[in-house]
């Protein structure tokens, strides 16, 4: 996660991938932040949802592993506390009324460590409310990319797969092992419009570059062009690319 997310261009992220925080707005309703609550925004990116949470009168700490994202968040919202932190090594103990996380936990391939840190960071009675990529998220895109990498004669090692997309059964069980009482878990399709004719190319370059790690530079553009061509039938509708996103949402309590 560290390398990929830190190579993201924070400006590009804000201009072309603002849907990430736009979709997070309904997750805020699920969190129902209260005035005066101490809330950790885990994987806060460039801070837009942290700002919305702070508008409820909550006291927000935003953390992200990417220095560039945190730099951008601080310059956009100087009154909010932002820190660079790794979700598997959080330094908080019994501090928060809630931990909120949108579109970040699929980058954490060590979910047990992250859940232990989240649990430790919560006060007794505190809640964890999260949304991220669930089982089979972006499967059409990643399957086609793997297929084209292999068709060109390169080996794809699953360790290069940058994400953790669990089912709700798997993630609820991990939450319970960490000590949470799971009160809500949902898996749903969220077809996501991606901007522009080059959306698939841009998406792969921005999010999926580690999948092409074993491929020489000279071959990458050709592979991505084939992926785009083959996905057109599946993901291009009415003049627009639609990403095959699937989300999970969970709520757990530290009792
Ligand atoms: C997601 O939000 O589901 C996602 C975003 C980028 C890469 C993979 C998944």
PDB file of N, CA and C and ligand atoms in Angstrom, residues 8 19-20 103 106-107 132-133 137-138 163 165 190 203 207 245-247, ligand 1:
ATOM      1  N   UNK A   8       0.754   8.008  -5.850  1.00  0.00           N
ATOM      2  CA  UNK A   8      -0.409   8.698  -6.388  1.00  0.00           C
ATOM      3  C   UNK A   8      -0.120  10.188  -6.405  1.00  0.00           C
ATOM      4  N   UNK A  19     -14.717  10.923  -6.782  1.00  0.00           N
ATOM      5  CA  UNK A  19     -15.832  10.048  -6.436  1.00  0.00           C
ATOM      6  C   UNK A  19     -15.528   9.260  -5.173  1.00  0.00           C
ATOM      7  N   UNK A  20     -14.238   9.053  -4.887  1.00  0.00           N
ATOM      8  CA  UNK A  20     -13.876   8.257  -3.712  1.00  0.00           C
ATOM      9  C   UNK A  20     -14.481   8.891  -2.471  1.00  0.00           C
ATOM     10  N   UNK A 103     -12.941   3.543   1.756  1.00  0.00           N
ATOM     11  CA  UNK A 103     -12.137   3.253   0.561  1.00  0.00           C
ATOM     12  C   UNK A 103     -10.641   3.183   0.843  1.00  0.00           C
ATOM     13  N   UNK A 106      -9.048  -1.776   1.723  1.00  0.00           N
ATOM     14  CA  UNK A 106      -8.682  -2.793   0.719  1.00  0.00           C
ATOM     15  C   UNK A 106      -7.200  -2.718   0.354  1.00  0.00           C
ATOM     16  N   UNK A 107      -6.530  -1.637   0.775  1.00  0.00           N
ATOM     17  CA  UNK A 107      -5.080  -1.552   0.534  1.00  0.00           C
ATOM     18  C   UNK A 107      -4.267  -2.245   1.618  1.00  0.00           C
ATOM     19  N   UNK A 132     -15.217  -0.465   2.149  1.00  0.00           N
ATOM     20  CA  UNK A 132     -14.090  -0.644   1.225  1.00  0.00           C
ATOM     21  C   UNK A 132     -14.446  -1.730   0.213  1.00  0.00           C
ATOM     22  N   UNK A 133     -13.491  -2.036  -0.659  1.00  0.00           N
ATOM     23  CA  UNK A 133     -13.756  -3.008  -1.722  1.00  0.00           C
ATOM     24  C   UNK A 133     -14.004  -4.397  -1.157  1.00  0.00           C
ATOM     25  N   UNK A 137     -14.476  -7.264  -6.065  1.00  0.00           N
ATOM     26  CA  UNK A 137     -14.382  -5.870  -6.487  1.00  0.00           C
ATOM     27  C   UNK A 137     -13.452  -5.754  -7.698  1.00  0.00           C
ATOM     28  N   UNK A 138     -13.815  -4.909  -8.631  1.00  0.00           N
ATOM     29  CA  UNK A 138     -13.065  -4.648  -9.876  1.00  0.00           C
ATOM     30  C   UNK A 138     -12.532  -5.930 -10.530  1.00  0.00           C
ATOM     31  N   UNK A 163      -4.555  -5.682  -3.550  1.00  0.00           N
ATOM     32  CA  UNK A 163      -5.709  -5.425  -2.689  1.00  0.00           C
ATOM     33  C   UNK A 163      -6.170  -6.637  -1.895  1.00  0.00           C
ATOM     34  N   UNK A 165      -9.820  -7.931  -0.837  1.00  0.00           N
ATOM     35  CA  UNK A 165     -11.251  -7.741  -1.067  1.00  0.00           C
ATOM     36  C   UNK A 165     -12.018  -8.894  -0.416  1.00  0.00           C
ATOM     37  N   UNK A 190     -21.600  -1.540  -6.597  1.00  0.00           N
ATOM     38  CA  UNK A 190     -21.656  -0.091  -6.764  1.00  0.00           C
ATOM     39  C   UNK A 190     -20.990   0.293  -8.087  1.00  0.00           C
ATOM     40  N   UNK A 203      -7.016   4.475 -14.823  1.00  0.00           N
ATOM     41  CA  UNK A 203      -7.300   3.718 -13.598  1.00  0.00           C
ATOM     42  C   UNK A 203      -6.170   2.704 -13.344  1.00  0.00           C
ATOM     43  N   UNK A 207      -3.976   2.991 -10.067  1.00  0.00           N
ATOM     44  CA  UNK A 207      -4.238   2.063  -8.964  1.00  0.00           C
ATOM     45  C   UNK A 207      -3.588   0.691  -9.143  1.00  0.00           C
ATOM     46  N   UNK A 245     -17.320  -1.966  -9.434  1.00  0.00           N
ATOM     47  CA  UNK A 245     -17.005  -1.895  -7.998  1.00  0.00           C
ATOM     48  C   UNK A 245     -18.012  -2.691  -7.162  1.00  0.00           C
ATOM     49  N   UNK A 246     -17.493  -3.345  -6.142  1.00  0.00           N
ATOM     50  CA  UNK A 246     -18.345  -4.023  -5.151  1.00  0.00           C
ATOM     51  C   UNK A 246     -17.813  -3.624  -3.781  1.00  0.00           C
ATOM     52  N   UNK A 247     -18.700  -3.233  -2.917  1.00  0.00           N
ATOM     53  CA  UNK A 247     -18.254  -2.724  -1.609  1.00  0.00           C
ATOM     54  C   UNK A 247     -18.676  -3.634  -0.474  1.00  0.00           C
TER      55      UNK A 247
HETATM   56  C1  LIG B   1     -12.035   0.807  -4.633  1.00  0.00           C
HETATM   57  O1  LIG B   1     -12.348   1.896  -4.146  1.00  0.00           O
HETATM   58  O2  LIG B   1     -12.726  -0.178  -4.558  1.00  0.00           O
HETATM   59  C2  LIG B   1     -10.739   0.686  -5.318  1.00  0.00           C
HETATM   60  C3  LIG B   1     -10.071   1.804  -5.718  1.00  0.00           C
HETATM   61  C4  LIG B   1      -8.876   1.652  -6.343  1.00  0.00           C
HETATM   62  C5  LIG B   1      -8.354   0.420  -6.568  1.00  0.00           C
HETATM   63  C6  LIG B   1      -9.038  -0.690  -6.172  1.00  0.00           C
HETATM   64  C7  LIG B   1     -10.245  -0.556  -5.548  1.00  0.00           C
END
